[in-house]
Short mmCIF file of C-alpha atoms in Angstrom, two decimals:
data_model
loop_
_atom_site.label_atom_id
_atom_site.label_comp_id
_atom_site.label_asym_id
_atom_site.label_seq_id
_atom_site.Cartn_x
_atom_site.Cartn_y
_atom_site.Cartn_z
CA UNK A 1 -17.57 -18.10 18.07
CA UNK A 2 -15.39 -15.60 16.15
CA UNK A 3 -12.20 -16.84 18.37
CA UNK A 4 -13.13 -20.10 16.14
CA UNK A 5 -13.57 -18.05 13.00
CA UNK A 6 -10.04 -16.54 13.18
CA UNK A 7 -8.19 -20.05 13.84
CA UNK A 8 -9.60 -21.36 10.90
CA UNK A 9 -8.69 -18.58 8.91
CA UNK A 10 -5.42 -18.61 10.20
CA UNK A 11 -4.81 -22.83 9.70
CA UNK A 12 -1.71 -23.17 7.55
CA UNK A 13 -0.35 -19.71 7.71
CA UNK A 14 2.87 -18.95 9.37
CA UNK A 15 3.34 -16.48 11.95
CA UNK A 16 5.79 -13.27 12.24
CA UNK A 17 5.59 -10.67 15.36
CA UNK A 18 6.70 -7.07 14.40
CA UNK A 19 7.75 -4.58 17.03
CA UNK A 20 5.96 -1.34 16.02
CA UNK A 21 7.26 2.25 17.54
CA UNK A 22 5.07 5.25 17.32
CA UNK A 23 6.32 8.22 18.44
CA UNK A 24 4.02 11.55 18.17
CA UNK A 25 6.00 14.85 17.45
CA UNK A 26 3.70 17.54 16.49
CA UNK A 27 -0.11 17.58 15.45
CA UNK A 28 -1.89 20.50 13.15
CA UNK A 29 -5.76 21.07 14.18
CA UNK A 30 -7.80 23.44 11.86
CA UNK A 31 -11.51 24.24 13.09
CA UNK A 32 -13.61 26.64 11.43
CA UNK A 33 -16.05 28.55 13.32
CA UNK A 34 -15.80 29.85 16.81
CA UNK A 35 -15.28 26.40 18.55
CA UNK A 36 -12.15 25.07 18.88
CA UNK A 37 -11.24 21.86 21.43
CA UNK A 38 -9.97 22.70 24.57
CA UNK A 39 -8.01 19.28 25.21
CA UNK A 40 -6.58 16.89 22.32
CA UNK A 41 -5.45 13.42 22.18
CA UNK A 42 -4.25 11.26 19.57
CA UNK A 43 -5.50 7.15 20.20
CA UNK A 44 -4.27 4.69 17.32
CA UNK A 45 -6.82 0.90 18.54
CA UNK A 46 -7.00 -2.26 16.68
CA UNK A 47 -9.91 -4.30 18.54
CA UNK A 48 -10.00 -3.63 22.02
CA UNK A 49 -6.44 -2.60 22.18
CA UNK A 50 -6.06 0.86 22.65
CA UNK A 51 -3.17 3.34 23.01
CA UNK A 52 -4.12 6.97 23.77
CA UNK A 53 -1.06 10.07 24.44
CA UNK A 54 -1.51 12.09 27.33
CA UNK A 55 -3.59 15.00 27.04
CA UNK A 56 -2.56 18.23 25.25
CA UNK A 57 -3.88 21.54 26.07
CA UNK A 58 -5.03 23.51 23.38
CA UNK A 59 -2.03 26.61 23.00
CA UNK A 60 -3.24 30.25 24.23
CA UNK A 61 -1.31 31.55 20.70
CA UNK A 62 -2.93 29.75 17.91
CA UNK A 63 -3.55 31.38 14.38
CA UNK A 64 -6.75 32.97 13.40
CA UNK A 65 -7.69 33.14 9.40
CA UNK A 66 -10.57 33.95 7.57
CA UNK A 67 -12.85 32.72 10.74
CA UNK A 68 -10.09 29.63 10.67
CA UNK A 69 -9.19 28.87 13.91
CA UNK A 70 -5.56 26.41 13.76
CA UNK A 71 -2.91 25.55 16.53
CA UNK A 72 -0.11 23.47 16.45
CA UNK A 73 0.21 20.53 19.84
CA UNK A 74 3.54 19.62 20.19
CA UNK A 75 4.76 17.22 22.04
CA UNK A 76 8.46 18.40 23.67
CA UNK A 77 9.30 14.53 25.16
CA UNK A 78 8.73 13.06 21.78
CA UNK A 79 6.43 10.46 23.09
CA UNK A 80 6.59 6.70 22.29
CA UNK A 81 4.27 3.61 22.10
CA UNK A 82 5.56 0.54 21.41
CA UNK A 83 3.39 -2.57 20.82
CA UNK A 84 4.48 -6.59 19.44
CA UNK A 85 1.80 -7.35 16.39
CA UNK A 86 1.67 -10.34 15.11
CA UNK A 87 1.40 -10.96 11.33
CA UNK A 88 0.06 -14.10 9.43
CA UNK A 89 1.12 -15.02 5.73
CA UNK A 90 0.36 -17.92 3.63
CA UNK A 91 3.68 -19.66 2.11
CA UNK A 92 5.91 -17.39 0.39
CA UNK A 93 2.75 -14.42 -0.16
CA UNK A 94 1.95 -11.30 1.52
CA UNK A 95 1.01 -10.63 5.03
CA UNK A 96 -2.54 -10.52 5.73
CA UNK A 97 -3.91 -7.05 6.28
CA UNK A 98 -4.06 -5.52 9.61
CA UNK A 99 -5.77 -2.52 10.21
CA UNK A 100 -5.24 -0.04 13.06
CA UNK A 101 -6.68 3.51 13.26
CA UNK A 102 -5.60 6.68 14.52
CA UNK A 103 -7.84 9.18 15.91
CA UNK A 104 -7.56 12.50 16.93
CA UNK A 105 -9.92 13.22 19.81
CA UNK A 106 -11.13 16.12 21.96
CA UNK A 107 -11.69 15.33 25.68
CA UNK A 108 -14.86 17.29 27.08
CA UNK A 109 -14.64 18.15 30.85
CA UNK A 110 -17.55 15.12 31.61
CA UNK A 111 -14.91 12.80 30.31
CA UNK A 112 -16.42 11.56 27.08
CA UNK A 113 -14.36 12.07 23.90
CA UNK A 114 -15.94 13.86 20.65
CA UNK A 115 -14.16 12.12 17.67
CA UNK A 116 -12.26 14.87 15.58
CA UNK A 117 -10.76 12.72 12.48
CA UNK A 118 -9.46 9.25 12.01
CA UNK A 119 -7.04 7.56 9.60
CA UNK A 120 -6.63 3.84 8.99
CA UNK A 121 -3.41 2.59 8.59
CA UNK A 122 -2.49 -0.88 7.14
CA UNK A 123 0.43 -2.54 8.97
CA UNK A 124 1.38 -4.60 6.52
CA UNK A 125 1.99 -1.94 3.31
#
């Protein structure tokens, strides 16, 4: 029933399809307290689609202030995702607003993933 939902909302509207790149360089983690993750990914999901980097290893130097754990994950092949989105607009006005949000995750050793922070980012702005 929502499939119907979203083709009426979307009668009369043209369509556009973007190309987005995102490439991940570097990522700074703070943790306070003794924990700190021992693997990190970044995902970035609208819906059920889902892009996820490979896994980074948290670094054997990382700074320690005022019971402040933080590290910096790089990533040294620049790593890419590339995905089509498509856009819908009424005649002549903005874009309607699609949301997609990045997360920062640790990855335990059972294979479930403890949510560390999240952004959302609107494609159109």
């Amino acid at each position: 029933m929502s499939f119907l939902w979203k083709r009426i909302q979307r009668s009369g509207k043209k369509a556009a399809k973007f190309e987005f790149i995102v490439t991940y360089n570097e990522l700074q983690v703070e943790c306070s307290g003794e924990w700190h993750p021992d693997v990190l990914a970044v995902s970035w999901s609208h819906g059920s689609r889902v892009f996820r980097t490979t896994a980074r290893e948290w670094p054997a130097v990382s700074s320690v202030q005022a019971g402040e754990k933080s590290a910096i994950i790089v990533w040294p092949d620049d790593e890419t995702h590339m995905t089509e989105i498509t856009l819908f607009r009424d005649q002549g006005k903005k874009f309607d607003a699609k949301e997609w949000v990045f997360s920062v995750e640790s990855l335990m050793e059972n294979r479930k993933r403890k949510l560390l922070g999240q952004a959302s980012l609107n494609l159109v702005d």
